[in-house]
Tab-separated table of C-alpha atoms in Angstrom:
chain	number	residue	atom	x	y	z
A	1	MET	CA	54.436	150.196	117.931
A	2	LYS	CA	53.029	146.665	118.053
A	3	LEU	CA	55.724	144.047	118.342
A	4	PRO	CA	55.429	140.765	116.465
A	5	ARG	CA	54.394	137.944	118.806
A	6	ASN	CA	57.324	135.837	117.576
A	7	THR	CA	59.797	138.529	118.489
A	8	ILE	CA	58.538	138.425	122.065
A	9	ARG	CA	58.790	134.626	122.040
A	10	ARG	CA	62.364	134.827	120.752
A	11	LEU	CA	63.300	137.425	123.375
A	12	SER	CA	62.391	134.756	125.910
A	13	HIS	CA	64.660	132.299	124.073
A	14	TYR	CA	67.516	134.823	123.901
A	15	LEU	CA	67.174	135.406	127.614
A	16	ARG	CA	67.527	131.701	128.254
A	17	CYS	CA	70.665	131.552	126.080
A	18	LEU	CA	72.065	134.558	127.893
A	19	ASP	CA	71.483	132.730	131.194
A	20	ILE	CA	73.480	129.764	129.917
A	21	LEU	CA	76.295	131.996	128.593
A	22	ASP	CA	76.272	134.028	131.827
A	23	LEU	CA	76.859	130.872	133.841
A	24	LYS	CA	79.886	130.226	131.639
A	25	GLY	CA	81.235	133.716	132.518
A	26	VAL	CA	80.744	135.187	129.009
A	27	GLN	CA	80.802	139.010	129.042
A	28	LEU	CA	80.412	139.891	125.371
A	29	VAL	CA	78.005	138.061	123.121
A	30	LYS	CA	77.685	138.279	119.340
A	31	SER	CA	74.384	138.097	117.517
A	32	ARG	CA	75.823	135.087	115.692
A	33	GLU	CA	76.243	133.161	118.927
A	34	LEU	CA	72.666	133.876	120.043
A	35	ALA	CA	71.387	133.009	116.568
A	36	CYS	CA	73.240	129.691	116.613
A	37	MET	CA	71.989	128.771	120.083
A	38	CYS	CA	68.391	129.687	119.236
A	39	ARG	CA	68.587	128.178	115.707
A	40	VAL	CA	67.552	131.312	113.923
A	41	SER	CA	69.392	133.602	111.537
A	42	ASP	CA	71.928	136.153	112.583
A	43	SER	CA	69.962	138.970	110.935
A	44	LEU	CA	66.752	137.971	112.707
A	45	VAL	CA	68.489	138.342	116.117
A	46	ARG	CA	69.744	141.802	115.124
A	47	ARG	CA	66.331	142.812	113.839
A	48	ASP	CA	64.575	141.541	116.991
A	49	LEU	CA	66.948	143.440	119.260
A	50	SER	CA	66.866	146.622	117.108
A	51	TYR	CA	63.209	147.092	118.048
A	52	PHE	CA	64.435	148.197	121.432
A	53	GLY	CA	67.134	150.649	120.434
A	54	ASP	CA	70.837	150.336	119.851
A	55	PHE	CA	72.236	147.647	122.019
A	56	GLY	CA	75.440	146.324	120.598
A	57	LYS	CA	78.646	147.676	119.158
A	58	LYS	CA	79.402	146.712	115.527
A	59	GLY	CA	81.872	143.840	115.391
A	60	VAL	CA	82.259	143.768	119.169
A	61	GLY	CA	78.911	142.333	120.174
A	62	TYR	CA	76.560	142.973	123.042
A	63	ASN	CA	77.537	143.495	126.657
A	64	LEU	CA	75.879	140.436	128.149
A	65	PRO	CA	74.752	141.716	131.580
A	66	GLU	CA	73.371	144.904	129.967
A	67	LEU	CA	71.480	143.035	127.209
A	68	ARG	CA	70.109	140.571	129.753
A	69	GLU	CA	68.933	143.370	132.057
A	70	ARG	CA	67.340	145.213	129.139
A	71	ILE	CA	65.382	142.159	127.959
A	72	LEU	CA	64.229	141.464	131.509
A	73	GLN	CA	62.936	145.072	131.651
A	74	ILE	CA	61.197	144.819	128.271
A	75	MET	CA	59.500	141.579	129.274
A	76	GLY	CA	58.506	143.015	132.640
A	77	LEU	CA	60.539	140.333	134.387
A	78	ASP	CA	62.628	142.772	136.450
A	79	LYS	CA	60.058	142.959	139.197
A	80	VAL	CA	58.208	140.395	141.290
A	81	ARG	CA	54.854	139.280	139.854
A	82	LYS	CA	52.409	137.583	142.164
A	83	VAL	CA	50.747	134.437	140.873
A	84	VAL	CA	48.096	131.995	142.116
A	85	LEU	CA	47.588	128.457	140.883
A	86	CYS	CA	44.115	126.932	140.466
A	87	GLY	CA	43.927	123.161	140.377
A	88	VAL	CA	46.424	120.964	142.224
A	89	GLY	CA	46.400	117.845	139.998
A	90	ASN	CA	49.466	116.250	138.412
A	91	ILE	CA	50.310	119.245	136.272
A	92	GLY	CA	49.322	121.728	138.974
A	93	THR	CA	51.582	120.017	141.465
A	94	ALA	CA	54.492	120.017	138.997
A	95	LEU	CA	53.860	123.760	138.423
A	96	LEU	CA	54.061	124.427	142.199
A	97	ARG	CA	57.569	122.896	142.033
A	98	TYR	CA	58.545	124.696	138.807
A	99	PRO	CA	61.378	127.261	139.237
A	100	PHE	CA	59.252	130.276	138.213
A	101	LYS	CA	60.972	132.269	140.953
A	102	GLU	CA	64.089	132.478	138.702
A	103	ARG	CA	62.068	134.878	136.585
A	104	ASN	CA	60.531	136.716	139.509
A	105	PHE	CA	57.162	134.946	139.463
A	106	GLU	CA	55.998	134.224	143.002
A	107	ILE	CA	53.215	131.683	143.527
A	108	MET	CA	51.365	133.054	146.560
A	109	ALA	CA	48.628	130.406	146.991
A	110	ALA	CA	47.051	127.392	145.326
A	111	PHE	CA	43.373	126.472	145.137
A	112	ASP	CA	41.548	123.160	144.822
A	113	THR	CA	38.089	121.732	145.397
A	114	ASP	CA	39.331	118.444	146.806
A	115	PRO	CA	39.040	118.503	150.657
A	116	LYS	CA	42.034	116.087	150.842
A	117	LYS	CA	44.246	118.616	149.097
A	118	ILE	CA	43.099	121.701	151.008
A	119	GLY	CA	45.575	122.652	153.746
A	120	MET	CA	48.480	120.859	152.020
A	121	VAL	CA	51.718	122.805	151.610
A	122	ILE	CA	53.685	122.012	148.415
A	123	ASN	CA	57.083	123.688	147.968
A	124	GLY	CA	56.106	126.223	150.596
A	125	ILE	CA	52.780	127.049	148.885
A	126	ARG	CA	49.504	126.401	150.735
A	127	VAL	CA	46.422	124.946	149.077
A	128	TYR	CA	43.151	126.836	149.837
A	129	PRO	CA	39.526	125.953	149.035
A	130	ALA	CA	38.593	126.968	145.484
A	131	GLU	CA	35.770	129.197	146.775
A	132	LYS	CA	38.399	131.494	148.315
A	133	THR	CA	39.907	132.247	144.897
A	134	SER	CA	38.536	135.790	144.310
A	135	GLU	CA	38.906	136.892	147.915
A	136	LEU	CA	42.524	135.803	148.323
A	137	THR	CA	43.573	136.882	144.798
A	138	SER	CA	42.257	140.325	145.528
A	139	GLU	CA	43.650	140.517	149.093
A	140	LEU	CA	47.151	139.433	148.041
A	141	GLY	CA	47.241	141.790	144.987
A	142	VAL	CA	47.828	138.919	142.591
A	143	GLU	CA	48.413	139.731	138.924
A	144	ILE	CA	48.503	136.313	137.228
A	145	GLY	CA	46.262	133.285	137.671
A	146	ILE	CA	47.373	129.852	136.396
A	147	ILE	CA	44.446	127.575	135.566
A	148	ALA	CA	45.187	123.858	135.779
A	149	VAL	CA	41.660	122.540	136.404
A	150	PRO	CA	39.658	120.097	134.215
A	151	PRO	CA	38.054	121.644	131.088
A	152	GLU	CA	34.553	121.688	132.676
A	153	ALA	CA	35.755	123.899	135.488
A	154	ALA	CA	37.965	126.272	133.454
A	155	GLN	CA	35.429	128.993	132.732
A	156	LYS	CA	34.187	129.192	136.347
A	157	THR	CA	37.771	129.351	137.604
A	158	ALA	CA	38.575	132.164	135.121
A	159	ASP	CA	35.509	134.073	136.334
A	160	LEU	CA	36.698	133.799	139.947
A	161	LEU	CA	40.173	135.016	139.015
A	162	VAL	CA	38.805	137.964	136.991
A	163	GLU	CA	36.519	138.848	139.932
A	164	GLY	CA	39.652	138.870	142.087
A	165	GLY	CA	41.187	141.531	139.843
A	166	ILE	CA	43.713	139.450	137.933
A	167	GLU	CA	45.545	141.020	134.935
A	168	GLY	CA	46.465	137.834	133.084
A	169	ILE	CA	45.664	134.127	132.867
A	170	LEU	CA	47.881	131.212	131.879
A	171	SER	CA	45.515	128.357	131.166
A	172	PHE	CA	46.428	124.678	130.995
A	173	ALA	CA	42.763	123.754	130.648
A	174	LEU	CA	42.044	122.033	127.347
A	175	ILE	CA	39.334	124.401	126.202
A	176	PRO	CA	39.127	128.092	125.287
A	177	ILE	CA	37.889	130.415	128.037
A	178	GLU	CA	36.158	133.732	127.736
A	179	PRO	CA	37.131	136.225	130.418
A	180	LYS	CA	34.371	138.518	131.673
A	181	LYS	CA	36.763	141.493	131.619
A	182	ASP	CA	39.591	142.312	129.257
A	183	VAL	CA	42.490	140.320	130.664
A	184	VAL	CA	45.457	138.766	128.809
A	185	ILE	CA	45.192	135.026	128.200
A	186	GLN	CA	47.899	132.562	127.190
A	187	TYR	CA	47.180	128.877	126.708
A	188	VAL	CA	49.370	125.835	127.282
A	189	GLU	CA	47.406	122.858	125.976
A	190	ILE	CA	49.558	119.823	126.488
A	191	ALA	CA	47.124	117.158	125.220
A	192	THR	CA	46.074	119.328	122.293
A	193	GLU	CA	49.649	119.793	121.103
A	194	LEU	CA	50.140	116.027	121.261
A	195	GLU	CA	46.926	115.497	119.303
A	196	ILE	CA	48.050	118.026	116.658
A	197	LEU	CA	51.345	116.120	116.448
A	198	SER	CA	49.393	112.909	115.910
A	199	PHE	CA	47.419	114.589	113.088
A	200	GLU	CA	50.629	115.826	111.392
A	201	ILE	CA	52.236	112.372	111.598
A	202	GLU	CA	49.088	110.814	110.123
A	203	GLU	CA	48.999	113.442	107.354
A	204	ARG	CA	52.559	112.587	106.341
A	205	LYS	CA	51.745	108.953	106.177
A	206	ARG	CA	48.712	109.665	104.008
A	207	ARG	CA	50.882	111.664	101.633
A	208	ARG	CA	53.596	108.973	101.342
B	1	MET	CA	44.531	120.245	100.613
B	2	LYS	CA	46.439	121.910	103.445
B	3	LEU	CA	44.270	122.405	106.496
B	4	PRO	CA	44.586	125.554	108.597
B	5	ARG	CA	46.508	124.842	111.809
B	6	ASN	CA	43.762	126.441	113.832
B	7	THR	CA	41.165	124.069	112.359
B	8	ILE	CA	43.193	121.150	113.652
B	9	ARG	CA	43.502	122.781	117.043
B	10	ARG	CA	39.766	123.330	117.162
B	11	LEU	CA	39.053	119.734	116.109
B	12	SER	CA	40.900	118.774	119.260
B	13	HIS	CA	38.648	121.175	121.241
B	14	TYR	CA	35.524	119.805	119.598
B	15	LEU	CA	36.632	116.300	120.496
B	16	ARG	CA	36.915	117.301	124.108
B	17	CYS	CA	33.437	118.840	124.087
B	18	LEU	CA	32.067	115.712	122.448
B	19	ASP	CA	33.661	113.669	125.270
B	20	ILE	CA	31.827	115.820	127.846
B	21	LEU	CA	28.510	115.581	125.966
B	22	ASP	CA	28.978	111.861	125.479
B	23	LEU	CA	29.326	111.347	129.223
B	24	LYS	CA	25.991	113.159	129.598
B	25	GLY	CA	24.431	110.681	127.168
B	26	VAL	CA	23.889	113.179	124.336
B	27	GLN	CA	23.271	111.491	120.954
B	28	LEU	CA	22.671	114.417	118.623
B	29	VAL	CA	24.756	117.557	118.799
B	30	LYS	CA	24.147	120.847	116.991
B	31	SER	CA	26.964	123.049	115.690
B	32	ARG	CA	25.589	125.794	117.919
B	33	GLU	CA	26.186	123.672	121.063
B	34	LEU	CA	29.774	122.898	120.033
B	35	ALA	CA	30.340	126.519	119.163
B	36	CYS	CA	29.032	127.671	122.505
B	37	MET	CA	31.218	125.186	124.453
B	38	CYS	CA	34.320	126.064	122.464
B	39	ARG	CA	33.576	129.803	122.444
B	40	VAL	CA	33.725	130.166	118.687
B	41	SER	CA	31.017	131.052	116.112
B	42	ASP	CA	28.495	128.613	114.861
B	43	SER	CA	29.597	129.119	111.271
B	44	LEU	CA	33.216	128.441	112.137
B	45	VAL	CA	32.278	125.000	113.573
B	46	ARG	CA	30.366	124.198	110.392
B	47	ARG	CA	33.212	125.377	108.191
B	48	ASP	CA	35.791	123.383	110.178
B	49	LEU	CA	33.757	120.241	109.937
B	50	SER	CA	32.867	120.756	106.256
B	51	TYR	CA	36.560	120.225	105.334
B	52	PHE	CA	36.018	116.586	106.016
B	53	GLY	CA	32.829	115.993	104.059
B	54	ASP	CA	29.173	116.111	104.939
B	55	PHE	CA	28.702	115.180	108.554
B	56	GLY	CA	25.508	116.574	109.859
B	57	LYS	CA	21.869	116.781	108.814
B	58	LYS	CA	20.476	120.287	108.380
B	59	GLY	CA	18.474	121.304	111.456
B	60	VAL	CA	18.960	117.951	113.126
B	61	GLY	CA	22.606	118.156	114.045
B	62	TYR	CA	25.441	115.672	114.092
B	63	ASN	CA	25.246	112.124	115.284
B	64	LEU	CA	27.615	112.363	118.227
B	65	PRO	CA	29.257	108.915	118.184
B	66	GLU	CA	29.807	109.176	114.410
B	67	LEU	CA	31.232	112.693	114.543
B	68	ARG	CA	33.514	111.708	117.440
B	69	GLU	CA	34.762	108.619	115.604
B	70	ARG	CA	35.358	110.626	112.432
B	71	ILE	CA	37.407	113.304	114.236
B	72	LEU	CA	39.442	110.613	116.009
B	73	GLN	CA	40.209	109.098	112.582
B	74	ILE	CA	41.141	112.437	111.047
B	75	MET	CA	43.482	113.230	113.917
B	76	GLY	CA	45.018	109.751	113.783
B	77	LEU	CA	43.782	109.078	117.317
B	78	ASP	CA	41.909	105.916	116.491
B	79	LYS	CA	44.992	103.719	116.835
B	80	VAL	CA	47.607	103.289	119.557
B	81	ARG	CA	50.706	105.491	119.194
B	82	LYS	CA	53.814	104.560	121.079
B	83	VAL	CA	55.566	107.329	122.978
B	84	VAL	CA	58.740	107.702	125.001
B	85	LEU	CA	59.455	110.424	127.515
B	86	CYS	CA	62.903	111.963	127.920
B	87	GLY	CA	63.660	113.712	131.196
B	88	VAL	CA	61.960	112.692	134.436
B	89	GLY	CA	61.926	116.063	136.324
B	90	ASN	CA	58.835	117.732	137.787
B	91	ILE	CA	57.091	118.185	134.480
B	92	GLY	CA	58.306	114.813	133.134
B	93	THR	CA	56.946	113.040	136.192
B	94	ALA	CA	53.599	114.793	135.813
B	95	LEU	CA	53.522	113.737	132.157
B	96	LEU	CA	54.076	110.107	133.132
B	97	ARG	CA	50.897	110.405	135.193
B	98	TYR	CA	48.971	112.349	132.530
B	99	PRO	CA	45.989	110.435	131.086
B	100	PHE	CA	47.347	110.296	127.516
B	101	LYS	CA	46.016	106.787	127.211
B	102	GLU	CA	42.506	108.184	126.848
B	103	ARG	CA	43.623	109.311	123.410
B	104	ASN	CA	45.520	106.123	122.579
B	105	PHE	CA	48.998	107.445	123.371
B	106	GLU	CA	50.990	104.808	125.201
B	107	ILE	CA	54.176	105.843	127.004
B	108	MET	CA	56.472	102.800	126.648
B	109	ALA	CA	59.568	103.999	128.514
B	110	ALA	CA	61.140	107.016	130.124
B	111	PHE	CA	64.767	108.148	130.065
B	112	ASP	CA	66.952	110.153	132.425
B	113	THR	CA	70.621	110.733	133.141
B	114	ASP	CA	70.180	110.734	136.951
B	115	PRO	CA	71.342	107.374	138.394
B	116	LYS	CA	68.854	107.844	141.244
B	117	LYS	CA	65.941	107.935	138.819
B	118	ILE	CA	67.056	105.080	136.559
B	119	GLY	CA	65.136	101.902	137.372
B	120	MET	CA	62.231	103.747	138.983
B	121	VAL	CA	58.736	102.811	137.816
B	122	ILE	CA	56.229	105.690	137.670
B	123	ASN	CA	52.602	104.906	136.812
B	124	GLY	CA	53.805	101.593	135.349
B	125	ILE	CA	56.497	103.209	133.176
B	126	ARG	CA	60.176	102.299	133.781
B	127	VAL	CA	62.968	104.895	133.707
B	128	TYR	CA	65.972	103.830	131.582
B	129	PRO	CA	69.400	105.456	131.239
B	130	ALA	CA	69.420	108.312	128.633
B	131	GLU	CA	72.073	106.589	126.550
B	132	LYS	CA	69.575	103.824	125.777
B	133	THR	CA	67.215	106.309	124.049
B	134	SER	CA	67.906	105.483	120.379
B	135	GLU	CA	68.197	101.771	120.933
B	136	LEU	CA	64.961	101.345	122.882
B	137	THR	CA	63.010	103.811	120.760
B	138	SER	CA	63.963	101.851	117.674
B	139	GLU	CA	63.397	98.420	119.257
B	140	LEU	CA	59.937	99.327	120.551
B	141	GLY	CA	58.842	100.978	117.301
B	142	VAL	CA	58.115	104.282	118.995
B	143	GLU	CA	56.599	107.107	116.928
B	144	ILE	CA	56.635	110.085	119.304
B	145	GLY	CA	59.296	111.353	121.692
B	146	ILE	CA	58.451	113.836	124.420
B	147	ILE	CA	61.368	116.009	125.460
B	148	ALA	CA	61.243	117.344	129.016
B	149	VAL	CA	64.967	117.887	129.644
B	150	PRO	CA	66.778	121.167	130.476
B	151	PRO	CA	67.394	123.451	127.448
B	152	GLU	CA	71.113	122.575	127.256
B	153	ALA	CA	70.263	118.908	126.761
B	154	ALA	CA	67.368	119.367	124.317
B	155	GLN	CA	69.256	119.149	121.038
B	156	LYS	CA	71.235	116.058	122.008
B	157	THR	CA	68.039	114.350	123.185
B	158	ALA	CA	66.288	115.207	119.909
B	159	ASP	CA	69.258	113.742	117.973
B	160	LEU	CA	68.984	110.473	119.936
B	161	LEU	CA	65.254	110.265	119.270
B	162	VAL	CA	65.686	110.940	115.553
B	163	GLU	CA	68.394	108.302	115.441
B	164	GLY	CA	65.886	105.914	117.003
B	165	GLY	CA	63.522	106.525	114.063
B	166	ILE	CA	60.949	108.787	115.730
B	167	GLU	CA	58.257	110.475	113.543
B	168	GLY	CA	57.405	113.416	115.845
B	169	ILE	CA	58.666	115.309	118.849
B	170	LEU	CA	56.720	117.137	121.516
B	171	SER	CA	59.255	119.387	123.253
B	172	PHE	CA	58.846	120.996	126.644
B	173	ALA	CA	62.456	122.253	126.475
B	174	LEU	CA	62.630	126.027	126.509
B	175	ILE	CA	64.643	126.410	123.342
B	176	PRO	CA	64.124	125.628	119.649
B	177	ILE	CA	65.603	122.358	118.432
B	178	GLU	CA	66.690	121.395	114.942
B	179	PRO	CA	66.011	117.817	114.061
B	180	LYS	CA	68.673	116.055	111.903
B	181	LYS	CA	65.902	114.469	109.808
B	182	ASP	CA	62.541	115.732	108.747
B	183	VAL	CA	60.325	114.987	111.768
B	184	VAL	CA	57.302	116.913	113.044
B	185	ILE	CA	57.953	119.115	116.093
B	186	GLN	CA	55.449	120.695	118.468
B	187	TYR	CA	56.559	122.864	121.366
B	188	VAL	CA	55.050	123.357	124.816
B	189	GLU	CA	57.071	126.097	126.480
B	190	ILE	CA	55.523	126.694	129.875
B	191	ALA	CA	57.968	129.317	131.176
B	192	THR	CA	58.028	131.098	127.801
B	193	GLU	CA	54.215	131.447	127.770
B	194	LEU	CA	54.317	132.895	131.290
B	195	GLU	CA	57.071	135.340	130.203
B	196	ILE	CA	55.013	136.394	127.171
B	197	LEU	CA	52.053	136.986	129.517
B	198	SER	CA	54.303	139.129	131.700
B	199	PHE	CA	55.298	141.158	128.624
B	200	GLU	CA	51.648	141.681	127.601
B	201	ILE	CA	50.662	142.763	131.100
B	202	GLU	CA	53.581	145.212	131.180
B	203	GLU	CA	52.649	146.546	127.718
B	204	ARG	CA	49.110	147.263	128.854
B	205	LYS	CA	50.410	149.145	131.885
B	206	ARG	CA	52.733	151.197	129.645
B	207	ARG	CA	49.815	152.094	127.414
B	208	ARG	CA	47.527	153.181	130.279
């Protein structure tokens, strides 16, 4: 069964709401509460969760720790995933400080081509020369590579990561990349999203 | 005519390729070159560009400066757009240093609730108290608000921006927001994309 992409995205949102409710000491959560926090309909929450079997009790709601644990399992977030980061610019540096560990992602190493950055340790993570990418990725058994290099360097970086045996890539580079092997790719294109926003604003003005 | 979202996204990619070619002094660009750089088909590039009239000459290609200027116009990137940034954490700080100015986005002010951050100047941009958001946004005639606050604070921040007369929101907060008025929203959910990647990797392992 192929799950809708948006269901997966919402599972991630539900998880975040469950975190917030958990901190408040909530033990039982109703689909209505999750729906309200995530700004979707009640029935959508129930449908999303029903893909994974029978979680809740009618009228009582879901046991929060159980539901949380189950979603973590489904998303593969219940075990440590090793990550490397390529490109230690502004965004790369912010990512080294990002609390990915809360979801079991462990950044093992960072890579850059700038000799001034090589050897630096940011938030406990050491920066290695970019040419070590494949070797270290493979040695450390890394599953995910984050690409935060300029667009011109994105493809080469992806090739090095794939050579190192990576399973998935999260790319912040502002251009599509083509992996040499069949790996999963997700994009986060900050400038592109802002440019699309600009287009939409302009379109609305044209229509007014 | 409603343009496909992915065409808009690709226009942004084309623009980035044209920037790279422009730096190399290229004057005439063929759809094949753009296609190759953006890793899409030749015919897709031609179709995307044909939405906006007759750009190129058959067999000769597109005049690069003209095509670049035209895409900038279509995307509304040919004029300065004023932006404010809400939330000066790791990502927010990186965004203050991000070269948005290259595309005519000007960050006018930043906002935070942390007294230690208020008054700081990062990359020439001053951090103001969060409660000034609506007032300053309105006074400065800001069009776009970037939200980089924790999920719990996202909705309130959006409300303040909308009150200040914003046209569009780019949200890095990890939860959907519901604007009180009809404004354009784009999301950049870094942790969510990484979690979706984790799910996809896990799914592949289950299928093996």
